[in-house]
Short mmCIF file of C-alpha atoms and ligand atoms in Angstrom, two decimals:
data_model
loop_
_atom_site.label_atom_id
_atom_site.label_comp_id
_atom_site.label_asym_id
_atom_site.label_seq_id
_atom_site.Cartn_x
_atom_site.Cartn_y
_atom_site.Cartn_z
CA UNK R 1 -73.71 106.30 -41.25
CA UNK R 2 -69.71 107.12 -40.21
CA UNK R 3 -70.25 104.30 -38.39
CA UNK R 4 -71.72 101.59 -41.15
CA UNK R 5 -68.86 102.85 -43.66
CA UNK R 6 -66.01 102.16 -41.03
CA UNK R 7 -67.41 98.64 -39.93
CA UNK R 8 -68.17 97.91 -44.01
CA UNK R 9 -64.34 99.34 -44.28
CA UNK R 10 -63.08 96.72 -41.30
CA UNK R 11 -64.73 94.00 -43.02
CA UNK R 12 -63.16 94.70 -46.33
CA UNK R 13 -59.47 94.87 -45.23
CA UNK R 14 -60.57 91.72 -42.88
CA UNK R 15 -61.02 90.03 -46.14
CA UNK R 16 -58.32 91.10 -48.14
CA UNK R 17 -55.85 90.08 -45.49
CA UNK R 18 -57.70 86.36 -45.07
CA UNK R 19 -57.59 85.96 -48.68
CA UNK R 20 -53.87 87.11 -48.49
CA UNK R 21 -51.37 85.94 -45.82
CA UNK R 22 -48.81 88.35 -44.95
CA UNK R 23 -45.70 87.89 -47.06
CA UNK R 24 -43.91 86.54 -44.18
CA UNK R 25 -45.77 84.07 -43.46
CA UNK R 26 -45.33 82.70 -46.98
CA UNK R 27 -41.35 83.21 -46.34
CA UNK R 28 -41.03 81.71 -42.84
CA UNK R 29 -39.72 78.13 -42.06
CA UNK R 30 -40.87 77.55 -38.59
CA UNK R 31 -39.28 75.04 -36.20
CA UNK R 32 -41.02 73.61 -33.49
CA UNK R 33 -38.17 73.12 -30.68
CA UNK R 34 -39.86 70.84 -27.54
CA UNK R 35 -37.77 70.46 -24.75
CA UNK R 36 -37.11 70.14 -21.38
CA UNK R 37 -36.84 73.71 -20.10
CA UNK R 38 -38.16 72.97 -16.30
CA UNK R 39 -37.87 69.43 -14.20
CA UNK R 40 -34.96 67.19 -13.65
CA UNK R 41 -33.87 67.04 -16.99
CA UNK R 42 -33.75 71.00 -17.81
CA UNK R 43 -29.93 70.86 -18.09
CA UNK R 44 -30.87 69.14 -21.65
CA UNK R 45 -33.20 72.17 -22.73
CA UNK R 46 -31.01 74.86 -21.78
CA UNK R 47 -27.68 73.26 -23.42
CA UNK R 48 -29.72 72.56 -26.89
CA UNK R 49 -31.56 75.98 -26.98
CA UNK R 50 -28.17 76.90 -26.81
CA UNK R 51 -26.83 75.87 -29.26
CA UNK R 52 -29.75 76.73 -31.38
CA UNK R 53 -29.21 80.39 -30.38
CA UNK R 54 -25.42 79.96 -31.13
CA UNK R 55 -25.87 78.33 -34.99
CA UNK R 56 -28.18 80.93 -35.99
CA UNK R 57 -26.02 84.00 -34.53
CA UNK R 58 -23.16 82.43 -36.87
CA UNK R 59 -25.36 81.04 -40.00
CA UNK R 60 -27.85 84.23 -39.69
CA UNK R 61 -31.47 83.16 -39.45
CA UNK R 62 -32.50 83.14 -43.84
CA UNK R 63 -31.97 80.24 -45.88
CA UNK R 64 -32.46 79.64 -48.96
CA UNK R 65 -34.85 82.83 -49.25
CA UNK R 66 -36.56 81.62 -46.14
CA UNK R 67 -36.97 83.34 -42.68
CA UNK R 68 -36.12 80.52 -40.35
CA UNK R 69 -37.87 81.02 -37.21
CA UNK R 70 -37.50 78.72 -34.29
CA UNK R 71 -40.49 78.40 -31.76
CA UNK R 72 -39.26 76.64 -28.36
CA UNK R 73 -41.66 74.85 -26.05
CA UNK R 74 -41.12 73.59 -22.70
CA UNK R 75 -42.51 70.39 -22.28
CA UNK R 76 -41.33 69.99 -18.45
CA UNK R 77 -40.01 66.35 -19.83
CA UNK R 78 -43.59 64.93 -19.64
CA UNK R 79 -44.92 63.01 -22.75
CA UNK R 80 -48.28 63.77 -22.81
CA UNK R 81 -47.58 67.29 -22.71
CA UNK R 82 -44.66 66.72 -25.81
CA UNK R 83 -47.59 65.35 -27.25
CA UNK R 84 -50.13 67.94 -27.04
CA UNK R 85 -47.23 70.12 -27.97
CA UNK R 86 -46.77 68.84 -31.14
CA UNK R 87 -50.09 68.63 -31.97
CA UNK R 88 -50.24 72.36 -32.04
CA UNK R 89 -47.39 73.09 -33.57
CA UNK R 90 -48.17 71.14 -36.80
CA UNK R 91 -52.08 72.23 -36.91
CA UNK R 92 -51.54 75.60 -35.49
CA UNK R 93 -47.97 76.69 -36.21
CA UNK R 94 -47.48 74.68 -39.45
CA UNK R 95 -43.96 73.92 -38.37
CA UNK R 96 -42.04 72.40 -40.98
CA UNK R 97 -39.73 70.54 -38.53
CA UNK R 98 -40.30 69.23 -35.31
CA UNK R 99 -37.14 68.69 -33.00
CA UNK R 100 -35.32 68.62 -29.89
CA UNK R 101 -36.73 65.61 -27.79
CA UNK R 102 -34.97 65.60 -24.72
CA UNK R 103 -35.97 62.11 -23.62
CA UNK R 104 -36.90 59.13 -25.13
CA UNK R 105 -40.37 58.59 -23.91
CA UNK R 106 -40.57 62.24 -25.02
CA UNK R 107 -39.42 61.62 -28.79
CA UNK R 108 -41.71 58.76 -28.76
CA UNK R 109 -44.94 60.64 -28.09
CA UNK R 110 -44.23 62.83 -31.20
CA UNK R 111 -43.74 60.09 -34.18
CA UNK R 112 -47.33 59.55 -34.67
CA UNK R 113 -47.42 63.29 -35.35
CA UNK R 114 -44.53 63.38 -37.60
CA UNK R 115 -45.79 60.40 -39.60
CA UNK R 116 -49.33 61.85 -39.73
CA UNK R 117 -48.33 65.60 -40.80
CA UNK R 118 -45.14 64.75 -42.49
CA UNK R 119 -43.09 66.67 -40.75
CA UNK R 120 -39.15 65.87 -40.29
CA UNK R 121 -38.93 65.17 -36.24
CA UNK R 122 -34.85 65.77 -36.13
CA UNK R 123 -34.26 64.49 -32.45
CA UNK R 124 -31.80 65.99 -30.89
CA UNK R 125 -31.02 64.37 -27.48
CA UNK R 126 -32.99 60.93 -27.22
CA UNK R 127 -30.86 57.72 -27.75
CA UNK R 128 -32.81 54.80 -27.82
CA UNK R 129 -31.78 52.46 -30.43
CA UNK R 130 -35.28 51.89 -31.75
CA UNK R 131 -36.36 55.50 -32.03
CA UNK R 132 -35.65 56.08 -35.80
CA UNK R 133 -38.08 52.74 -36.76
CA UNK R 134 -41.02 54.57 -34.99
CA UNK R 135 -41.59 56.83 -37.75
CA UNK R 136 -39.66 57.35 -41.54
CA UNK R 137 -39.88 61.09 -40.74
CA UNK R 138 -37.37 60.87 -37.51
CA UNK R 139 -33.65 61.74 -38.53
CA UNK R 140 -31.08 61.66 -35.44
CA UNK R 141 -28.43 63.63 -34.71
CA UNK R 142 -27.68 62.35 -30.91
CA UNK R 143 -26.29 58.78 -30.80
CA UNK R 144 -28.05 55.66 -29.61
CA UNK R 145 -26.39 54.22 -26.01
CA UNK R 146 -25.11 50.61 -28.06
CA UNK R 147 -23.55 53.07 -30.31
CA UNK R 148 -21.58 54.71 -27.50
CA UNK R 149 -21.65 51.66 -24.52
CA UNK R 150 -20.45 48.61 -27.06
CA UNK R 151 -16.35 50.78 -26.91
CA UNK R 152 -16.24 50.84 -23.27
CA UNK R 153 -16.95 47.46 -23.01
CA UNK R 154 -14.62 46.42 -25.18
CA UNK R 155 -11.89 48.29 -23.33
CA UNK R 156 -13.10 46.75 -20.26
CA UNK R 157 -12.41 43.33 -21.66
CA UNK R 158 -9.15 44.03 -22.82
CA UNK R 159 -7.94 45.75 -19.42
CA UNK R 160 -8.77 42.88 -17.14
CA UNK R 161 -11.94 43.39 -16.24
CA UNK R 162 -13.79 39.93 -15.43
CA UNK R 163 -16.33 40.21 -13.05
CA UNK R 164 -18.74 43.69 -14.15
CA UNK R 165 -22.09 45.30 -12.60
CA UNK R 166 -23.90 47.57 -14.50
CA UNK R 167 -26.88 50.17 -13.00
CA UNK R 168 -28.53 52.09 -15.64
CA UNK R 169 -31.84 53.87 -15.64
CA UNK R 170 -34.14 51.51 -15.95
CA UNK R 171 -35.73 53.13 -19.00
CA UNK R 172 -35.01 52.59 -22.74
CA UNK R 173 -31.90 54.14 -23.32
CA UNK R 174 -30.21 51.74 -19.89
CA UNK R 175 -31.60 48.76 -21.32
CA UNK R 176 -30.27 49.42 -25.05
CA UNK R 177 -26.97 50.19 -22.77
CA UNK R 178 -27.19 47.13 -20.18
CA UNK R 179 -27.46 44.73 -22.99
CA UNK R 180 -25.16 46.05 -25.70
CA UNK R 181 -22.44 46.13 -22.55
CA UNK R 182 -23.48 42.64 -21.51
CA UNK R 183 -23.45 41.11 -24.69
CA UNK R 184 -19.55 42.79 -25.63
CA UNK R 185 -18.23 41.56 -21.73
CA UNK R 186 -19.66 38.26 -21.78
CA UNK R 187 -18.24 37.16 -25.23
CA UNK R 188 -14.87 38.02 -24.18
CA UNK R 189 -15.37 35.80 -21.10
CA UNK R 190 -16.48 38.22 -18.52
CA UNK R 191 -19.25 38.39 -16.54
CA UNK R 192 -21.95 41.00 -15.71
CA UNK R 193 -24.98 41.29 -13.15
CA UNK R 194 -27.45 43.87 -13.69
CA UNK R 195 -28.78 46.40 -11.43
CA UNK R 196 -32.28 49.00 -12.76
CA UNK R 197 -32.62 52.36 -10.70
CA UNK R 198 -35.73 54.41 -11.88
CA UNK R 199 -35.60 56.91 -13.80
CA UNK R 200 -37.67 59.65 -11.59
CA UNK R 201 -36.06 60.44 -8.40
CA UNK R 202 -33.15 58.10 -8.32
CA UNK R 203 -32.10 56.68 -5.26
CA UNK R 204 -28.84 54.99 -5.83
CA UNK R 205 -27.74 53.54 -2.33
CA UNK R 206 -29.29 50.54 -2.14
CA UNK R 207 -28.07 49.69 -5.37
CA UNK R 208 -24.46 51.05 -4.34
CA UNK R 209 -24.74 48.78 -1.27
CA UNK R 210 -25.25 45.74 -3.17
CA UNK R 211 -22.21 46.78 -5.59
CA UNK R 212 -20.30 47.53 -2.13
CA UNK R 213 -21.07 43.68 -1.27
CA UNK R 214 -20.50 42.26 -4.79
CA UNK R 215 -17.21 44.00 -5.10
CA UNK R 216 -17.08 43.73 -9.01
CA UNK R 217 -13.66 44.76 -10.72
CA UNK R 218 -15.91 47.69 -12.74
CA UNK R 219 -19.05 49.11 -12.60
CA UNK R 220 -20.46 50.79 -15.68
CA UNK R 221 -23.18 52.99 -15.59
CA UNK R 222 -25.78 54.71 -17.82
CA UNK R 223 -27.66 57.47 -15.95
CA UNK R 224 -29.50 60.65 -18.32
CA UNK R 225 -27.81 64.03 -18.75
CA UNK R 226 -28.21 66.24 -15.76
CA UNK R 227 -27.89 63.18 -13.37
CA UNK R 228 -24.25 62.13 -13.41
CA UNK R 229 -23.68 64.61 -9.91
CA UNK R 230 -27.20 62.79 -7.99
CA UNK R 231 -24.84 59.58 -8.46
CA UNK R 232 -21.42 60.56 -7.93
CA UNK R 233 -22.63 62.24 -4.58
CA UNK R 234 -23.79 58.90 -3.77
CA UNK R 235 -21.16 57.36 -5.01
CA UNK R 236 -19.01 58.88 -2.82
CA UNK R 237 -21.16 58.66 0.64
CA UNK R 238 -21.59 54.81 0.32
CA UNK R 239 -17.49 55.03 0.01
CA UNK R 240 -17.54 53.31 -3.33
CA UNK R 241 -14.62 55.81 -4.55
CA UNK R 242 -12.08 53.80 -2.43
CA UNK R 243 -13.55 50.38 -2.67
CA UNK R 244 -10.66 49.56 -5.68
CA UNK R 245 -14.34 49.10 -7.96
CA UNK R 246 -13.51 51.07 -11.22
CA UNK R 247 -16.22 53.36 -12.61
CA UNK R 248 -16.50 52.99 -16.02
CA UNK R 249 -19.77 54.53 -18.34
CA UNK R 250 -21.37 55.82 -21.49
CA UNK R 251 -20.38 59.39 -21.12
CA UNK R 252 -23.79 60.36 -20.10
CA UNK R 253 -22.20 59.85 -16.33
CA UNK R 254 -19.43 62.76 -16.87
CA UNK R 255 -21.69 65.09 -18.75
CA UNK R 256 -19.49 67.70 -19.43
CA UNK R 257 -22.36 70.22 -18.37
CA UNK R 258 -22.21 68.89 -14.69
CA UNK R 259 -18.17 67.83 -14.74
CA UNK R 260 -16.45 70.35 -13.46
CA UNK R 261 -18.77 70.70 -9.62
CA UNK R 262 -18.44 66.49 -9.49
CA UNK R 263 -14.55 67.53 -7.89
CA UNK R 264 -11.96 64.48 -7.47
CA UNK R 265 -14.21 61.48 -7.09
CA UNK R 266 -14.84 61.34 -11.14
CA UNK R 267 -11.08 61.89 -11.63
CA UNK R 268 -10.05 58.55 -13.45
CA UNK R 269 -13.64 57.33 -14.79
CA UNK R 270 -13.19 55.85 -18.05
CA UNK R 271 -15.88 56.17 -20.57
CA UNK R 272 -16.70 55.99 -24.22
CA UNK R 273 -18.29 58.95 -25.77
CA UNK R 274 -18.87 60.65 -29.56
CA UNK R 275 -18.27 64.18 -27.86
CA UNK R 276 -16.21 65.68 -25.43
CA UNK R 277 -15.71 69.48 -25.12
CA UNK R 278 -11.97 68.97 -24.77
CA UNK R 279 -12.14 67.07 -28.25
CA UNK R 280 -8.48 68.23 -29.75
CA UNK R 281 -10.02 69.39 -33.01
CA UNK R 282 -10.04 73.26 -34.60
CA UNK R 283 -13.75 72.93 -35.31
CA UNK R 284 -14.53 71.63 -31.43
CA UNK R 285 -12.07 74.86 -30.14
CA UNK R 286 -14.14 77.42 -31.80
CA UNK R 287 -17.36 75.91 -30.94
CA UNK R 288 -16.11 75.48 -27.96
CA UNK R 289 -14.91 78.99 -27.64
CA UNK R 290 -18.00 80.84 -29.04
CA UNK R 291 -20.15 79.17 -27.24
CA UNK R 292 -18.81 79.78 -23.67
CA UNK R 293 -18.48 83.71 -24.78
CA UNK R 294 -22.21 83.54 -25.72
CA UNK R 295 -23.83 81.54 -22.66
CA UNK R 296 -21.15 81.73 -19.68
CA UNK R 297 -20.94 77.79 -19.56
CA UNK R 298 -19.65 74.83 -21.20
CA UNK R 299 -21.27 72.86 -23.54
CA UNK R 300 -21.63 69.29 -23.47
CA UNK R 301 -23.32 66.77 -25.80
CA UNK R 302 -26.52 67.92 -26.30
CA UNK R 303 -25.23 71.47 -27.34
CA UNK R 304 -23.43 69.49 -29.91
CA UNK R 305 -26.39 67.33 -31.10
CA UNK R 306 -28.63 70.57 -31.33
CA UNK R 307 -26.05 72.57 -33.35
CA UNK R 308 -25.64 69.65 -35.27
CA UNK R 309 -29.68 68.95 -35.85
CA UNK R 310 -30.08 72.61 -37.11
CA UNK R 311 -26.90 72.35 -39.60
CA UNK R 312 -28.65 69.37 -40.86
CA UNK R 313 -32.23 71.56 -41.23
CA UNK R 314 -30.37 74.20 -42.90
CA UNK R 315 -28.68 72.13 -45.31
CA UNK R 316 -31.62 70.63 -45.98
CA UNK R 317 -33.58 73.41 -47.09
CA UNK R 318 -30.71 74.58 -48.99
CA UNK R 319 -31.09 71.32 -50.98
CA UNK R 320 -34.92 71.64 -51.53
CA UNK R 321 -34.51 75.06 -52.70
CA UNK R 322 -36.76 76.07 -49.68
CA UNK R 323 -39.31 73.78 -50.29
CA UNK R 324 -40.81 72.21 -47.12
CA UNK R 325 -42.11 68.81 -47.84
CA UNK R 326 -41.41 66.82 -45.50
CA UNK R 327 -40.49 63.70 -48.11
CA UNK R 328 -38.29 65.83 -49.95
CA UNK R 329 -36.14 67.32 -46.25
CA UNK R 330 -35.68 63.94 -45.35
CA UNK R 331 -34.27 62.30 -48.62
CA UNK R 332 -32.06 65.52 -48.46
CA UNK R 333 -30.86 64.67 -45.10
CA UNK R 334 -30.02 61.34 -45.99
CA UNK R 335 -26.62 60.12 -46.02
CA UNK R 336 -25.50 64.09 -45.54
CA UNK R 337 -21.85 63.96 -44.49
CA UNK R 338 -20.10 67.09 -42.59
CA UNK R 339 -17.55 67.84 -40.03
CA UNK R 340 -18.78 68.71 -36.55
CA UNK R 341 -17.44 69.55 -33.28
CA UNK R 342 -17.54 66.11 -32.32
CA UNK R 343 -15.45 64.98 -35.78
CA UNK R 344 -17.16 63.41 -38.53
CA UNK R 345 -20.12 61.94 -39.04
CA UNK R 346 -23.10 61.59 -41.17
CA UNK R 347 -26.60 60.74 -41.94
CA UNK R 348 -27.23 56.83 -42.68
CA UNK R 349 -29.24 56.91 -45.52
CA UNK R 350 -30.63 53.49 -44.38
CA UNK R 351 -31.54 53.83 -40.95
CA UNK R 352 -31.70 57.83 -40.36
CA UNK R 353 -29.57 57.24 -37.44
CA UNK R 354 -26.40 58.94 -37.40
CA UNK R 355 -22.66 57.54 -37.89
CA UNK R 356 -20.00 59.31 -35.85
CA UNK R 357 -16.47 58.10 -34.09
CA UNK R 358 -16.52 57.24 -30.29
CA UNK R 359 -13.68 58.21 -28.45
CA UNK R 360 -12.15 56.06 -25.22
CA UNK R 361 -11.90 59.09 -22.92
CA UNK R 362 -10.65 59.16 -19.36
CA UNK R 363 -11.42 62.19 -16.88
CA UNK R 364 -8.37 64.25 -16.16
CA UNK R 365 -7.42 67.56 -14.55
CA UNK R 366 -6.63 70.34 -17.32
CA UNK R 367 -5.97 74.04 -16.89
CA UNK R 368 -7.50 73.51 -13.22
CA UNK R 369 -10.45 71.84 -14.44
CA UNK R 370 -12.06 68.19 -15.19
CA UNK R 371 -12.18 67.12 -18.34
CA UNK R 372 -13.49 63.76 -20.40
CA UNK R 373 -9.72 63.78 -22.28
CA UNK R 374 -9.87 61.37 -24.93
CA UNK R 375 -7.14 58.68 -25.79
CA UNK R 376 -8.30 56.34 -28.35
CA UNK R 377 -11.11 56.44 -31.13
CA UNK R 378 -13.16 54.08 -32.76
CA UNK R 379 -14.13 55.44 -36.15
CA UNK R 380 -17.52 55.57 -37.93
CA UNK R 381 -19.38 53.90 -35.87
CA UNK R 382 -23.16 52.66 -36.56
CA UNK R 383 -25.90 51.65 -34.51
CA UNK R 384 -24.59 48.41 -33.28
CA UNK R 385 -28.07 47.00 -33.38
CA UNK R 386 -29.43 47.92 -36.76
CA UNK R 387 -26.35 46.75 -38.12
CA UNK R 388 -27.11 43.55 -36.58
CA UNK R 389 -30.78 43.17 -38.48
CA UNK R 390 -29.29 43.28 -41.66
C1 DHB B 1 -31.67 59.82 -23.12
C2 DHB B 1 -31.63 60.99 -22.38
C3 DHB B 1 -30.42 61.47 -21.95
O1 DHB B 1 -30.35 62.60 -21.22
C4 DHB B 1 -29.24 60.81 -22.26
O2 DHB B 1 -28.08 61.31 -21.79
C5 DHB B 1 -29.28 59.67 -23.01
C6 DHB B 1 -30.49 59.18 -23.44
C7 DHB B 1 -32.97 59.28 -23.56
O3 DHB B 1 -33.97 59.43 -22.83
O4 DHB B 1 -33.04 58.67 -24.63
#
């Protein structure tokens, strides 16, 4: 009899609570955060969680009314698993954003979700120009590689460079950069020959040898975050560093994350970047600052995109009021303007891509250590190639 009244008891409060979710799960804004915490590409995870950590120490973790909880997932920089990931976290977790994206084949694999679900996928790292078409619910707060390559070629035409090679990953985000440099060289009379290394497991000496034969006056490159040291090493052992070839990149190459072990052999790269952590700006100094006292290491431009992706979630649920509709998060993030480490930039209403300055930079020793120190800016610039469709 004890017995029956305690199970009829059970099955009461089991009720109660199914027919009533906890307050704070009415109260909680969850964010689904995939990236890549293990494999090659980890360096991206661990910079953006971050700066995750780091935005909500400073901006507290309640907007609006709402809890904001973040839920990180490693998704080992595989797409099926991003997939599957997201999957869960929209049925499951009922996120109301989905970000990070560490790779483009990775931010890819999630629009279909975001579209379905309408959920806001703010992508945080991935930098394919044609990411932001794939679904209306993507916003980006990285850059897309013609954004950043199109300055460095440019400065390559006007400092006598005729004869280029490029080698980019021969992925997405190297194409978008192979052409947009190709395209800016060649119409200023230069020429370039092109060179693909894969992505997984790069082997970049036979592709050095051939640029040790060719004996261009620059070679630009476009290799992922996390990779920049895999090519300088080899960069370096095929004696390219005293062939007279210059190295010029997107800034992907002197990731400020891998820098400062890379030694004298990336002294004198010139790139074109939107961030640098020795950007001369008050804002950049105390990011800068706090976050090296929080996480014992510098942060380089995926810090900066995922501080900047979860000022842009916050601000957007300060605009709804808290509400989480997807349609109503994104028409707040559109065309939101602030000032970030990087400078300023904002949220193209049109294409949800975003609209920063890229800096000329050139690596320099400062204070003992290597740094991308910039010398020449190009303001508010779009993607190259949406601007073109128009
Ligand atoms: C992508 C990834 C990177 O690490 C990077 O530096 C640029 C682009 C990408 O996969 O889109």
């Amino acid at each position: 009899m004890i017995a029956k009244r305690t199970f009829l008891l059970g099955a009461a409060a089991a009720a109660l609570l199914a027919a009533a979710p906890p307050v704070y799960a009415q109260d909680a804004v969850k964010i689904g955060l995939i990236l890549p915490m293990t494999g090659p590409f980890a360096s991206t995870g661990r910079q953006i969680e971050a700066a995750v950590k780091l935005y909500q120490a400073q901006n507290g973790a309640t907007v609006a009314g709402k809890k904001v909880e973040v839920i990180v997932k490693d998704d080992t920089g595989t797409p099926d698993i991003t997939k599957r990931l997201a999957q869960e976290l929209v049925v499951n977790d009922k996120v109301s954003f989905l970000a990070g994206f560490g790779l483009t084949p990775l931010a890819l694999a999630a629009t279909q979700i975001a579209t379905q679900g309408k959920v806001p996928e703010v992508v945080m790292a991935a930098a394919t120009s044609t990411i932001t078409e794939a679904s209306p619910y993507v916003v980006r707060t990285s850059m897309t590689l013609p954004q950043v390559t199109t300055p460095v070629a440019d400065w390559a035409a006007k400092n006598g460079v005729k004869k280029a090679m490029t080698m980019v990953a021969d992925y997405g985000p190297g194409i978008d950069a192979e052409k947009a440099f190709t395209e800016t060289l060649t119409k200023q009379g230069g020429t370039v020959e092109s060179l693909r290394v894969p992505l997984r497991n790069p082997d970049f000496a036979p592709f050095l040898q051939r640029v040790a034969d060719a004996k261009p006056d620059a070679l630009f490159v476009f290799v992922p975050a996390g990779i920049g040291s895999i090519f300088m090493k080899q960069f370096v052992e095929r004696g390219l560093d005293k062939s007279g070839v210059k190295l010029i990149g997107s800034g992907d190459m002197t990731d400020d994350d891998l820098l400062n072990d890379m030694g004298d052999v990336a002294l004198g790269a010139v790139t074109s970047f939107h961030y640098s952590a020795a950007h001369p700006s008050a804002e950049n100094k105390a990011f800068v600052d706090s976050f090296k006292k929080m996480h014992s290491m510098r942060p380089n431009f995926m810090a900066v995109a995922g501080y900047d992706g979860m000022h842009l979630i916050y601000e957007a649920l300060k605009k709804t009021n808290g509400a989480t509709g997807g349609d109503a998060l994104v028409a707040a993030m559109k065309g939101m303007s602030w000032t970030s480490p990087r400078g300023p930039i904002s949220i193209d209403p049109q294409t949800r891509d975003i609209i920063q300055n890229v800096y000329i930079r050139k690596v320099e020793r400062m204070d003992g250590e290597l740094y991308n120190v910039e010398f020449d800016t190009v303001p508010n610039v779009k993607d190259p190639v949406k601007a073109a469709k128009k």
